[in-house]
Short mmCIF file of C-alpha atoms and ligand atoms in Angstrom, two decimals:
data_model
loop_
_atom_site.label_atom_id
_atom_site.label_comp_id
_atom_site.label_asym_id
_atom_site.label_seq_id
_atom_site.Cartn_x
_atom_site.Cartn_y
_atom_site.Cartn_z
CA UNK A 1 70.86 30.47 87.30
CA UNK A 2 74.39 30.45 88.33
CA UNK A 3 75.36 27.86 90.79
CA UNK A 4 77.66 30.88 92.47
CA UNK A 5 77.63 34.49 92.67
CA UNK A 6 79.96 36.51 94.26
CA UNK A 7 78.39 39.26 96.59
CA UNK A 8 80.52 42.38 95.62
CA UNK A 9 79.27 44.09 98.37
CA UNK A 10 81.45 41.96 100.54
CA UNK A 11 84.59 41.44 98.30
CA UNK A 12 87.99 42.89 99.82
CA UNK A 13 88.34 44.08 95.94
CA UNK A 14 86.78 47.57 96.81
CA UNK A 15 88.90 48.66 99.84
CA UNK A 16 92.48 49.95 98.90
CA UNK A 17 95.78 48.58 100.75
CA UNK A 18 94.43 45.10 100.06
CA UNK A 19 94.35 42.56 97.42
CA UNK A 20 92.55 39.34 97.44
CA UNK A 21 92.52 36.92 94.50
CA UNK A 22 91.50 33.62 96.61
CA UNK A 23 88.73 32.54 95.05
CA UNK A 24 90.21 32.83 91.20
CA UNK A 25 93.59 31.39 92.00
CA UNK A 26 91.67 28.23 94.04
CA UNK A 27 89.22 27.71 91.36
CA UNK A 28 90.43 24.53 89.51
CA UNK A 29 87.64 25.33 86.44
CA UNK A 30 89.10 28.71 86.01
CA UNK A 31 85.64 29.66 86.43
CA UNK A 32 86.39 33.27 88.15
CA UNK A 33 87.58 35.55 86.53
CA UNK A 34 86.78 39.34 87.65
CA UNK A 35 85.10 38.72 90.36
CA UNK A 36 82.60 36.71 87.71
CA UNK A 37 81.80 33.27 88.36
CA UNK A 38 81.34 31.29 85.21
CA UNK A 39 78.19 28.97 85.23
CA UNK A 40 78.94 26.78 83.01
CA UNK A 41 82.76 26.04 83.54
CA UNK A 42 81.57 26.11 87.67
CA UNK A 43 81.04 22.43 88.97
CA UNK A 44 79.76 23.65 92.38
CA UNK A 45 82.85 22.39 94.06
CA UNK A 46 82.82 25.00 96.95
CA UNK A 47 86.52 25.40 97.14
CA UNK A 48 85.88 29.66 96.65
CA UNK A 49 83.26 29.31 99.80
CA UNK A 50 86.08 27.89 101.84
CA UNK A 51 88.84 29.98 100.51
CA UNK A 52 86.81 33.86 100.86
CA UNK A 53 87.83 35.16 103.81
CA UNK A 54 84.56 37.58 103.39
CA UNK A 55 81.65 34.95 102.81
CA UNK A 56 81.30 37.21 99.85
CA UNK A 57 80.64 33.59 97.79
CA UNK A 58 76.44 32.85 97.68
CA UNK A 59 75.64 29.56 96.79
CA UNK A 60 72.11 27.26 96.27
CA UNK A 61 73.65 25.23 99.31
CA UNK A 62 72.78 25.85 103.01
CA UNK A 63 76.04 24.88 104.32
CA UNK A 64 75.02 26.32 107.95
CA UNK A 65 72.16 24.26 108.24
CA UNK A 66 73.75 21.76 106.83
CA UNK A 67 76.77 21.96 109.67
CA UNK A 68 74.63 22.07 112.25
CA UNK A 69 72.53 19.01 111.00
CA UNK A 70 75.90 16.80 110.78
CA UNK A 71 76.76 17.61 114.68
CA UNK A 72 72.96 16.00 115.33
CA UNK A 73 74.40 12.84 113.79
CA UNK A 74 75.73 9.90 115.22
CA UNK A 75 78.50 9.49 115.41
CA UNK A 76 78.98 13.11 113.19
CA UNK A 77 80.09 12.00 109.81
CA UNK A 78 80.46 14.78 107.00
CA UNK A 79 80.01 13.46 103.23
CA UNK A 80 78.72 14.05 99.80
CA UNK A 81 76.24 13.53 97.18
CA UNK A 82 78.21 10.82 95.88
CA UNK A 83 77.46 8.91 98.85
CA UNK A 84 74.31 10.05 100.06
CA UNK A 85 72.46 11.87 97.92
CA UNK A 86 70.64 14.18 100.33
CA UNK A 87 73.90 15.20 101.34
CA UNK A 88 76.15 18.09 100.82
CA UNK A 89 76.67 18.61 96.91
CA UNK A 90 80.44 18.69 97.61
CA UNK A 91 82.65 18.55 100.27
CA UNK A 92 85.32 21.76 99.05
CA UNK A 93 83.59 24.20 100.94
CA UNK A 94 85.11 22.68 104.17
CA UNK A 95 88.10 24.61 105.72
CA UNK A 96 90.33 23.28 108.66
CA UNK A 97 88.33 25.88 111.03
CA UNK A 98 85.32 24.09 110.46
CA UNK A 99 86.14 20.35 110.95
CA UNK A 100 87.96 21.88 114.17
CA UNK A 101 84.86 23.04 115.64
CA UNK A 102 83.20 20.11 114.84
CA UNK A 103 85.76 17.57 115.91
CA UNK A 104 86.62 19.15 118.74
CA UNK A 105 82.99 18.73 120.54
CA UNK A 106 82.84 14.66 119.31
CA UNK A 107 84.60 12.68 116.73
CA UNK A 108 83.95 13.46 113.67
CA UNK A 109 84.49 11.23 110.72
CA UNK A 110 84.68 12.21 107.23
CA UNK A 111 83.93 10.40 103.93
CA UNK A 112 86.90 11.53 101.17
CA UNK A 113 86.45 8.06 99.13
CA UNK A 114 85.32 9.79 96.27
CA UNK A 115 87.16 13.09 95.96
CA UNK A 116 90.26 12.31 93.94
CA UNK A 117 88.14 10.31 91.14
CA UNK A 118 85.74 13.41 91.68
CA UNK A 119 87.69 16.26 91.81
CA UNK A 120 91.49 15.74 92.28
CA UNK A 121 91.23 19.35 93.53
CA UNK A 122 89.16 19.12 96.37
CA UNK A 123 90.86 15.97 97.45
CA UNK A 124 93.93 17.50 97.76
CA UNK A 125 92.51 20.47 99.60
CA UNK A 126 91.11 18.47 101.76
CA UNK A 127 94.25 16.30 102.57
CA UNK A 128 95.70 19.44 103.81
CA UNK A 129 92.65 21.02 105.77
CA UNK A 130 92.29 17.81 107.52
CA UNK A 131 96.06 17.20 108.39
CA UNK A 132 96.14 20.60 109.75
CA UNK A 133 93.20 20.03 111.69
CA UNK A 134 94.64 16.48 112.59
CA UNK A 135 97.48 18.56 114.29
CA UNK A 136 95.63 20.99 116.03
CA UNK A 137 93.66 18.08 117.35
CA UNK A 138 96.27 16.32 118.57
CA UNK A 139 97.35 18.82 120.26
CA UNK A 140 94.38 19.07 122.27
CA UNK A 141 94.65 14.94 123.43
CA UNK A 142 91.71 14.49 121.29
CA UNK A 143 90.55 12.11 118.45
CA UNK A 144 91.73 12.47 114.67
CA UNK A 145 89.40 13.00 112.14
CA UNK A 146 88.58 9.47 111.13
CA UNK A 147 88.39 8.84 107.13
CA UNK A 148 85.23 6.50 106.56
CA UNK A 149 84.25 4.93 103.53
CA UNK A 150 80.28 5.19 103.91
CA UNK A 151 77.75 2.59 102.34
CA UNK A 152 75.92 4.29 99.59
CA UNK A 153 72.00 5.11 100.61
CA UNK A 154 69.48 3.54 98.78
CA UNK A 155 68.49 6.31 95.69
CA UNK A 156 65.55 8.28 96.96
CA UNK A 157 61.87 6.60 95.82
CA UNK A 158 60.61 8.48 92.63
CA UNK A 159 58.06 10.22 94.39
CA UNK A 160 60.20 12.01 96.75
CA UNK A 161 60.09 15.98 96.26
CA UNK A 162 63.15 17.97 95.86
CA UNK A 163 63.08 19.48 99.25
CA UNK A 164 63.86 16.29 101.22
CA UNK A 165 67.18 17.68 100.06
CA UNK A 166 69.09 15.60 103.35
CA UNK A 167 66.30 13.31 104.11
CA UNK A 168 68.10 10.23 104.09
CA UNK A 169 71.41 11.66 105.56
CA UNK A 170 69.13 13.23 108.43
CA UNK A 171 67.36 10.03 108.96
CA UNK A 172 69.54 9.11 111.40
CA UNK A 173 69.57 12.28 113.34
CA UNK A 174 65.94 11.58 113.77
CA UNK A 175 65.36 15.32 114.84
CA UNK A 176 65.81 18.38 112.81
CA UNK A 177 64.93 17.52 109.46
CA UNK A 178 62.03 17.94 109.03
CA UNK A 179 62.95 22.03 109.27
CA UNK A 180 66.43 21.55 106.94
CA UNK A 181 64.10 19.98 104.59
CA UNK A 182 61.92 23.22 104.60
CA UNK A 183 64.37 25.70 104.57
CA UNK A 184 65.81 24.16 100.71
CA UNK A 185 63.84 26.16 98.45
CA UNK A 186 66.00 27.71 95.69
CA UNK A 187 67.38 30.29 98.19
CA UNK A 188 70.89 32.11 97.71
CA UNK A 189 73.02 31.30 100.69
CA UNK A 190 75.70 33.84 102.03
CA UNK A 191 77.46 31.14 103.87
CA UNK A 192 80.11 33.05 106.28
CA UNK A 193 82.07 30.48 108.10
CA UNK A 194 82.93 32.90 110.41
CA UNK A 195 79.39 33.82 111.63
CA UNK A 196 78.89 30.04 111.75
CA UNK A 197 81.92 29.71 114.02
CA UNK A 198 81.13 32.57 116.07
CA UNK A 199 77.63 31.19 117.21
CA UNK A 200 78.64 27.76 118.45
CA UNK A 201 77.95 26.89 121.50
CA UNK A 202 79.71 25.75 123.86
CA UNK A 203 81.98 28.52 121.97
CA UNK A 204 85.00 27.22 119.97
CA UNK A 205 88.55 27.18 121.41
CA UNK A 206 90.79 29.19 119.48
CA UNK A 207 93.89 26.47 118.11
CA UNK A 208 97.02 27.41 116.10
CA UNK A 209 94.74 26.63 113.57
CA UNK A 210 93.60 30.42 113.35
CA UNK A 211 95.20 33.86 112.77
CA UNK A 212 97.38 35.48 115.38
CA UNK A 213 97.51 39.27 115.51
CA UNK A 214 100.67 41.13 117.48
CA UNK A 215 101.00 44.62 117.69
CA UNK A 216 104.02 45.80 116.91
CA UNK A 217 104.67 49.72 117.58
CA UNK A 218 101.90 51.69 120.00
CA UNK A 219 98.86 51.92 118.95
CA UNK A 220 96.82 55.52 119.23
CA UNK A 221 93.24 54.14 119.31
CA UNK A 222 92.26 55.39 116.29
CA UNK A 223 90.06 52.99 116.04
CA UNK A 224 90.07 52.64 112.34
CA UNK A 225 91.21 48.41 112.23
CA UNK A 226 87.91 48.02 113.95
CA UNK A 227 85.74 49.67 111.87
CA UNK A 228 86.88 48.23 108.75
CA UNK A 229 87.39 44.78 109.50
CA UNK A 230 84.39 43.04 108.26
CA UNK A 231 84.39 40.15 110.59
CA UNK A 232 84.17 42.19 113.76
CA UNK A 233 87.31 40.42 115.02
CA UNK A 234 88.50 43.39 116.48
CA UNK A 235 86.97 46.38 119.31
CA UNK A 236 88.16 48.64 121.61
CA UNK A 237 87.38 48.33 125.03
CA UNK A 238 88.44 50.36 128.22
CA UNK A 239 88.10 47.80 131.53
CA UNK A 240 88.21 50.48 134.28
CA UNK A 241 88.48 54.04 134.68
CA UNK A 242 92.08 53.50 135.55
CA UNK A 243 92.83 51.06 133.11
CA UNK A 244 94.48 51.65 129.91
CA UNK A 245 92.24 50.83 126.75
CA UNK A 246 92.60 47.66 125.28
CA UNK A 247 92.41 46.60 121.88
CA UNK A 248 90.76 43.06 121.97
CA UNK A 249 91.51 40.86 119.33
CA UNK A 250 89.02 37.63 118.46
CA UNK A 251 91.07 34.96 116.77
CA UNK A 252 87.96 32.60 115.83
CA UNK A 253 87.14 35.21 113.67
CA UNK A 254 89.67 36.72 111.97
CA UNK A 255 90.26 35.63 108.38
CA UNK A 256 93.68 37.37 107.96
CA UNK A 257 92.52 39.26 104.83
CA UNK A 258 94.95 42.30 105.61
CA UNK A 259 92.57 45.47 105.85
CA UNK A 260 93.28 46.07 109.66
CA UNK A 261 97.11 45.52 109.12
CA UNK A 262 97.14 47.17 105.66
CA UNK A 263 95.07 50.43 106.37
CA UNK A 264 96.30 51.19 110.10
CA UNK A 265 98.03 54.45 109.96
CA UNK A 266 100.78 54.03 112.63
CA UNK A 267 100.80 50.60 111.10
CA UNK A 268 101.09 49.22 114.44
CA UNK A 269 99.57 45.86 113.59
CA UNK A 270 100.75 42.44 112.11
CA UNK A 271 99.32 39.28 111.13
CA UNK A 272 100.82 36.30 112.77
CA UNK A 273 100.24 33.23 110.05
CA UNK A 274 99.22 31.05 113.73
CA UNK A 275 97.03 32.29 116.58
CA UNK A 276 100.27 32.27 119.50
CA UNK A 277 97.57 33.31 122.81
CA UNK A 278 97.64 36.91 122.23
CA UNK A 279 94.22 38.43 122.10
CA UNK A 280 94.53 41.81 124.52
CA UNK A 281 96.58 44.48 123.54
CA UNK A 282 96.67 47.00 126.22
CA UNK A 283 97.11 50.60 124.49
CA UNK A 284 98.85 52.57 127.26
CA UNK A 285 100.84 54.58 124.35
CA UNK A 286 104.18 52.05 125.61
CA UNK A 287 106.27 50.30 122.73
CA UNK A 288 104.98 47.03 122.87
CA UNK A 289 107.84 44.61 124.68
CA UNK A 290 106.43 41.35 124.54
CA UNK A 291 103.27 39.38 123.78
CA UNK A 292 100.32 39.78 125.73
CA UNK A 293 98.95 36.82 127.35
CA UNK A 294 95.65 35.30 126.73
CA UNK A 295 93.88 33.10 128.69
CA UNK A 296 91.76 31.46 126.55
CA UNK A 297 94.43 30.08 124.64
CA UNK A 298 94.44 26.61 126.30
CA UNK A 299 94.00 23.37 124.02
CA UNK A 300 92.29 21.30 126.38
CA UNK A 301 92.81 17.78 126.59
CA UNK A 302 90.63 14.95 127.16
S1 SF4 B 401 88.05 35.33 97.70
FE1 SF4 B 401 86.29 36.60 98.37
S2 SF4 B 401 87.18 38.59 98.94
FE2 SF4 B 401 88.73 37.48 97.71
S3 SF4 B 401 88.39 38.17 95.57
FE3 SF4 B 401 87.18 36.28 95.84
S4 SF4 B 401 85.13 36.99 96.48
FE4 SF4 B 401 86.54 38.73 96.76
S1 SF4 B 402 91.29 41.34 112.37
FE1 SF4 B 402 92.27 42.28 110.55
S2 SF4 B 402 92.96 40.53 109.29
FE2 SF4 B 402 91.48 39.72 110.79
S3 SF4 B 402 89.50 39.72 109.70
FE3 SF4 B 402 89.65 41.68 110.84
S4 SF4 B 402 90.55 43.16 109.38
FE4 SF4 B 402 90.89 41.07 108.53
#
């Protein structure tokens, strides 16, 4: 079976006004082509699951229990197979939105030692993922990701079944693995960073790290952005009777793949390449004049 699969139900490829080629042009096996994943020129790397700004990648690998096993850790350290072999196959599938959630609750460390002997591809994705997350980070008076070169783990004894799949990675977290270890059958994950994101709790902070949406001629409540984008970043709301509607905007999960800004037809929206605080857009029919404020926009530090 392949390693991949991409669900086509979720692909941008069937909604016009948008084009989305992530996953083939990030592939370093040229394994996509189509839409197709190739099984046998795909190494598993993960880079696609990172890249999709749908989830539309399934994989073998439960990379949301596995993110929510590493924040049981301590200290929280994210690395592969190479080092511990219960561990996650590879570590491509990380984007700078996910080591930001993590690393903003508690340091987070990160084990890259064997990426660029690996796959030169990943490293260097990951280089940049983590500097941008670095910066975000600093921002907020907190740590840097720290880059760790973990001891190997002792190779599993013989008689060890498959589905201790992160036994001696969770070994350490001393609660919660005895579920992961149940839940890896040979499942398909959808693995939606996004939905990942969006359940955290405490709830994560939004950072320049994410989208930014402005609105740039009025708006006529149409409502059409929010029923096509497939993240559910965006809904109408009215706050009062006497307010005006307001077109809320949810930077965490946006993905910036275009549909709301490509399809709206007073093409009143725009994607801003950095979240700048603006997350209500009050729709009272008025040019807008400036940014609206947001008040969850606040790095915080310490
Ligand atoms: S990155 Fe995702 S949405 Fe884009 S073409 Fe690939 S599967 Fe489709
Ligand atoms: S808000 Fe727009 S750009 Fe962001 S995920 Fe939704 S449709 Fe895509």
């Amino acid at each position: 079976m392949a390693k991949r699969e991409i669900d086509l139900n979720r692909c941008l490829f069937h909604y016009t006004n948008v084009t989305c080629s992530h996953c083939e042009t990030i592939c370093p096996k040229q394994a996509i082509k189509n839409r197709e994943i190739d099984a046998g020129k795909c190494d598993n790397c993960g880079l696609c699951t990172a890249i999709c700004p749908t989830g539309a990648i399934h994989s073998d690998t439960d990379y949301d229990s596995a993110l929510t096993a590493v924040q049981n850790l301590e200290p929280q350290v994210l690395m592969c197979q190479k080092t511990a072999p219960d561990s996650l196959p590879c570590l491509g599938a990380l984007n700078r939105r996910l080591l930001w959630a993590l690393a903003d609750q508690k340091p987070l460390a990160i084990d890259t030692s064997h990426c660029a002997s690996c796959n030169p591809a990943v490293a260097k994705w990951l280089e940049q993922e983590i500097a941008a997350c670095n910066e975000a980070l600093q921002e907020a008076g907190k740590a840097p990701l720290k880059l760790v070169r973990v001891k190997a783990a002792p190779a599993p004894a013989p008689s060890v079944p498959r589905r201790s799949f992160f036994r001696s990675l969770f070994t350490a977290a001393k609660e919660g693995a005895t579920e992961i270890a149940a839940a890896q059958v040979e499942h398909r994950y959808a693995f939606d960073p996004v939905i990942w994101l969006a359940k955290q709790t405490p709830p994560v902070k939004p950072a320049a790290l994410f989208p930014g949406l402005a609105l740039k001629s009025p708006c006529n409540s149409c409502g059409l952005c929010t029923m096509l984008c497939p993240e559910k970043a965006l809904a109408l709301t009215k706050p009062s009777d006497n307010a005006p509607a307001c077109l809320q905007f949810s930077p965490i999960k946006c993905t910036a793949c275009g549909l709301c800004t490509g399809n709206c037809p007073q093409q009143a929206l725009e994607l801003l390449p950095k979240f700048q605080g603006a997350s209500s857009f009050p729709l009272d029919g008025q040019p807008p004049s400036k940014p609206s404020t947001c008040d969850s926009f606040k790095l915080s530090r310490g």
